[in-house]
Amino acid sequence: MPAGTTAPLIITYSASSVPILQLALSSPTLPEQQLNDLGLNFVRPQLTSVPGTAIPYPYGGKQRQVQVDLNTAALQANGLSPLDVVNAISAQNLILPAGTAKIGAFEYNVDMNGSPTTIKGLNDLPIKTVGTSTIYIRDVAFVRDGFPPQTNIVRVDGRRSTLMTIQKIGSASTLSIIAGIKQLLPFVKSTLPPDLQILTVGDQSVFVRGAISGVVREALIAACLTAAMILLFLGSWRSTVIIAISIPLSILSSITALSMLGETINIMTLGGLALAVGILVDDATVTIENIHRFLAEGKDIEQAILDGAQQIAIPALVSTLSICIVFVPMFLLTGVARYLFVPLAEAVVFAMLASYLLSRTLVPTLAKYFLKAHAEGNSSETSVSKNPLVRFQAWFERGFESIRSAYRGLLETFIDHRRIFVAGFLLACFLSFALLPWLGQDFFPSVDSGEFTLHLRAPTGMRIEETAALCDRVENEIRKQIPPQEFAGVIDNIGLPYSGINLSYSNSAPVGTQDADIMVSLSPKHHPTAGYVHDLRLKLARAFPGTTFYFLPSDMVTQILNFGLPAPIDIQVVGNDLEANRQFADKLLARVKNVSGTSDLRIQQTFNQPKLHIDVDRTKARAIGFTQREVATNLLVTLSGSSQTSPSFWLNPKNGVSYQIATQTPQYRVQSFQDLANIPVTGTGNAPPSILASLASLSRDSDLSVVSHYNVAPVIDIFGSVQGRDLGGVSKDIFSIINTSQKELPRGSQIIVRGQIQTMRSSFVGLLTGLLFAIVLVYLLIVVNFQSWLDPFIILMALPAALAGIVWFLFMTGTTISVPALTGSIMCVGVATANSILVVSFAKEQLSEGRSAAEAALQAGYMRFRPVLMTALAMIIGMAPMALGLGEGGEQNAPLGRAVIGGLLFATVSTLFFVPAVFSVLHGLRRQVADSGSQQ
């Protein structure tokens, strides 16, 4: 590679490689140069010892280095060039060992004054001797403890600072990393100057803790509501205690299994456990309810337990497996969706399997001891009881029996007119799918994290000082829009980071000193962040013409979903004809801007970077005695410094840190074409000293500010976001425009759409395929159990209503189709099937006892009315807190809860009415066929 080229950076990037904490270093007395030095050489090495932590180089401040400020006029007067100064420092400043010497009885280490012990001593290094006089560094330059030209400024609430970003890598927990950092910080501070202040900002553990506590709160509320519902239906606190004991044990079993697989307690695993709370009562509730039914028939406690457990052992196993098996397709997902939803699926499956085992072992055992003294259904005692709870339960039982009787009458009517009812019900379900186009599609729901990041891009090539002044004016405009009581703080990150590592991890994608990020934090009690973002989009564009504004993802969830990109929409024009692609990208951008719901559209690569072109006359330079390399090297040292091409270091004996020595002409000495023309040039041969003006001509030009490639090919990115519309609708219009624009695409180029659109499409295909696959798996599982092709088909007849219910509930709540909603739909398939199995299996028993198909269906619906209603209500009540989407990050799992509730509401109606009707129709036809066959 050419000298001075930075080696390629190969980083391991995953969806979780996002900033989780930022440390702002500031001081009322310490200069920016020292802030950056303390952060890079003293804070960063100590904090990287925390497991799972990656810390890029500090943002902002001024990089401390030994600066050799060249005096162009003095160089010309002494016949020297910048290259002569660089060569002198390289030859005179050495960090080399000398060796050892054995003298007498001792062996001595030998060293020498290869490098000055002070920066001031570097000024006394000789460059060359002319006659009897020696020219020193101090004669043509000044060596100082300084910094290179600043390209990155950070301000925290207006104060110049240095910003350190803590990245999460690997499988380490966000909370454990941040806790480790905060635990180590007091010790780190004790080793630093007392005036240094370290402020923690952008703490994602606050959001994570809030989200986790919200999920835990939802689970506890769901558990309490479910327990109250069970107590109401069964009228026995003993039965309620038995069921309540099985829930935490199942959850603990699931947590143990997750720990063995290396999973952590996070929003998704806790979401899975909260999801499972409503289902966990299913196995235990059905078992206890069946025991109660046999006790009511007069059987003793042990016989009632044995008969009750035996009757539902197989149906309960199939029901449990039906719920578990629907999650199998999730393990076939790829990308971000797999990363997010496999832990959720694992949490549910493990909890369900544990729940079934407990319902077969612990629940019957507890029933033997808890229900031993249970008195069943003595109506005379309950009617004269003075206990208000007993009287209330007796009143509820009478009301419930009235409802069940009314249900029996209604079901009997539907079965009598079963053909019309079945056809009408199916037609209603299929007509419900006409609402799908109005639902919209999003990859994930947006999350209000109480902060936003505004990126501004000033005219290309603007100096960093001017960009900082522009940020001041933009901040004032932002403060006008946000009330003071809601404004918590602001961080400015202006310009280009010093290290390529920072650029690799950044989702901001700056290209020069004209770029800046303004990160605004809101107070806990604030109006919706999206409202402020919407208003600022409109007002900033009008207030600052010529400046481009767009909003970056600021919360962890969106950053993970964008997978490192600065926007959810990325339209790439890929091909080698860059100029033709640029013209095409401009036209495509203008068309995409007309799509309703798009915002922040822009082309990432700018083509108008101001440039000064130096055209060296090679023939003339060679005639004088210069090579192109010698001219280029002198120019490079003058304008960019020698640190890359001729690295040299000075070891500070006070702190043990080696600092770069950079020889460069101060920027204030190069402020015109004339200053450039007067750059001294010397060579290694006998060529006389010269200046650049005698060897080259200068002209103005423009060029690309950044060059981007994807799979080797040059690429132009059109980035954009969505506002006020679903991502699916926007993407559909974008693809329509792309298809019509294909004929104008330059030869050899192609258009590729990436970002959330690409990930959403692949995830939706995976989940919808998984939904169909789940239905097939459930069907085959029931076929194996029932040894019949017909009965599993009848059981699955609850699914059209479940899917219709999902569509209706999402439509009524204004919820778009998303990955969480599809996950809830997959789960609903399992739960709806489980309830349907209870009805059909009981109907089969009645059929085997000689009843007709209609009588068997009617009796199955009547006898299974209570357990079906209880399990469905338990699940619905369990999902209600999640569906409300309250608390930190609650918006993320709300579509999941809403899909489950909507599906179960309709599936329960279908299980209690439609499934018995279908059973009576199909088994009636089968019996008619069998009878006609026997008569023949």
Tab-separated table of N, CA, C and O in Angstrom, residues 77 175 206 266 295 310 336 359 592 757 829 902:
chain	number	residue	atom	x	y	z
A	77	ALA	N	14.296	31.727	3.008
A	77	ALA	CA	15.507	32.517	3.253
A	77	ALA	C	16.727	31.635	3.482
A	77	ALA	O	17.854	32.014	3.108
A	175	LEU	N	-27.091	-3.884	30.602
A	175	LEU	CA	-27.110	-3.438	31.993
A	175	LEU	C	-25.806	-3.775	32.707
A	175	LEU	O	-25.284	-2.975	33.495
A	206	VAL	N	-31.228	3.252	31.186
A	206	VAL	CA	-32.466	3.837	31.704
A	206	VAL	C	-33.648	3.347	30.870
A	206	VAL	O	-34.685	2.926	31.406
A	266	ASN	N	-33.710	-9.958	28.721
A	266	ASN	CA	-33.836	-8.724	27.957
A	266	ASN	C	-35.304	-8.506	27.592
A	266	ASN	O	-36.181	-9.263	28.027
A	295	LEU	N	-65.577	-34.265	40.662
A	295	LEU	CA	-65.972	-34.143	42.075
A	295	LEU	C	-67.471	-33.849	42.163
A	295	LEU	O	-68.168	-34.351	43.065
A	310	GLN	N	-56.539	-38.167	33.568
A	310	GLN	CA	-56.423	-39.135	32.480
A	310	GLN	C	-57.222	-38.689	31.249
A	310	GLN	O	-56.768	-38.844	30.130
A	336	VAL	N	-31.959	-9.568	11.356
A	336	VAL	CA	-32.365	-8.913	12.595
A	336	VAL	C	-33.577	-9.605	13.212
A	336	VAL	O	-33.674	-9.742	14.440
A	359	SER	N	-48.470	-29.672	35.139
A	359	SER	CA	-49.895	-30.012	35.186
A	359	SER	C	-50.119	-31.519	35.281
A	359	SER	O	-51.171	-31.970	35.729
A	592	VAL	N	-38.932	10.275	-6.236
A	592	VAL	CA	-39.244	9.662	-4.942
A	592	VAL	C	-39.771	10.704	-3.961
A	592	VAL	O	-40.588	10.400	-3.086
A	757	ILE	N	-36.510	-1.598	4.440
A	757	ILE	CA	-37.431	-2.127	3.425
A	757	ILE	C	-37.025	-3.545	3.053
A	757	ILE	O	-37.860	-4.462	3.007
A	829	VAL	N	-52.384	-18.998	16.269
A	829	VAL	CA	-52.706	-20.255	15.596
A	829	VAL	C	-52.621	-21.412	16.579
A	829	VAL	O	-53.510	-22.269	16.653
A	902	GLY	N	-57.191	-10.030	19.409
A	902	GLY	CA	-58.155	-10.052	18.311
A	902	GLY	C	-58.385	-11.445	17.771
A	902	GLY	O	-59.523	-11.864	17.529
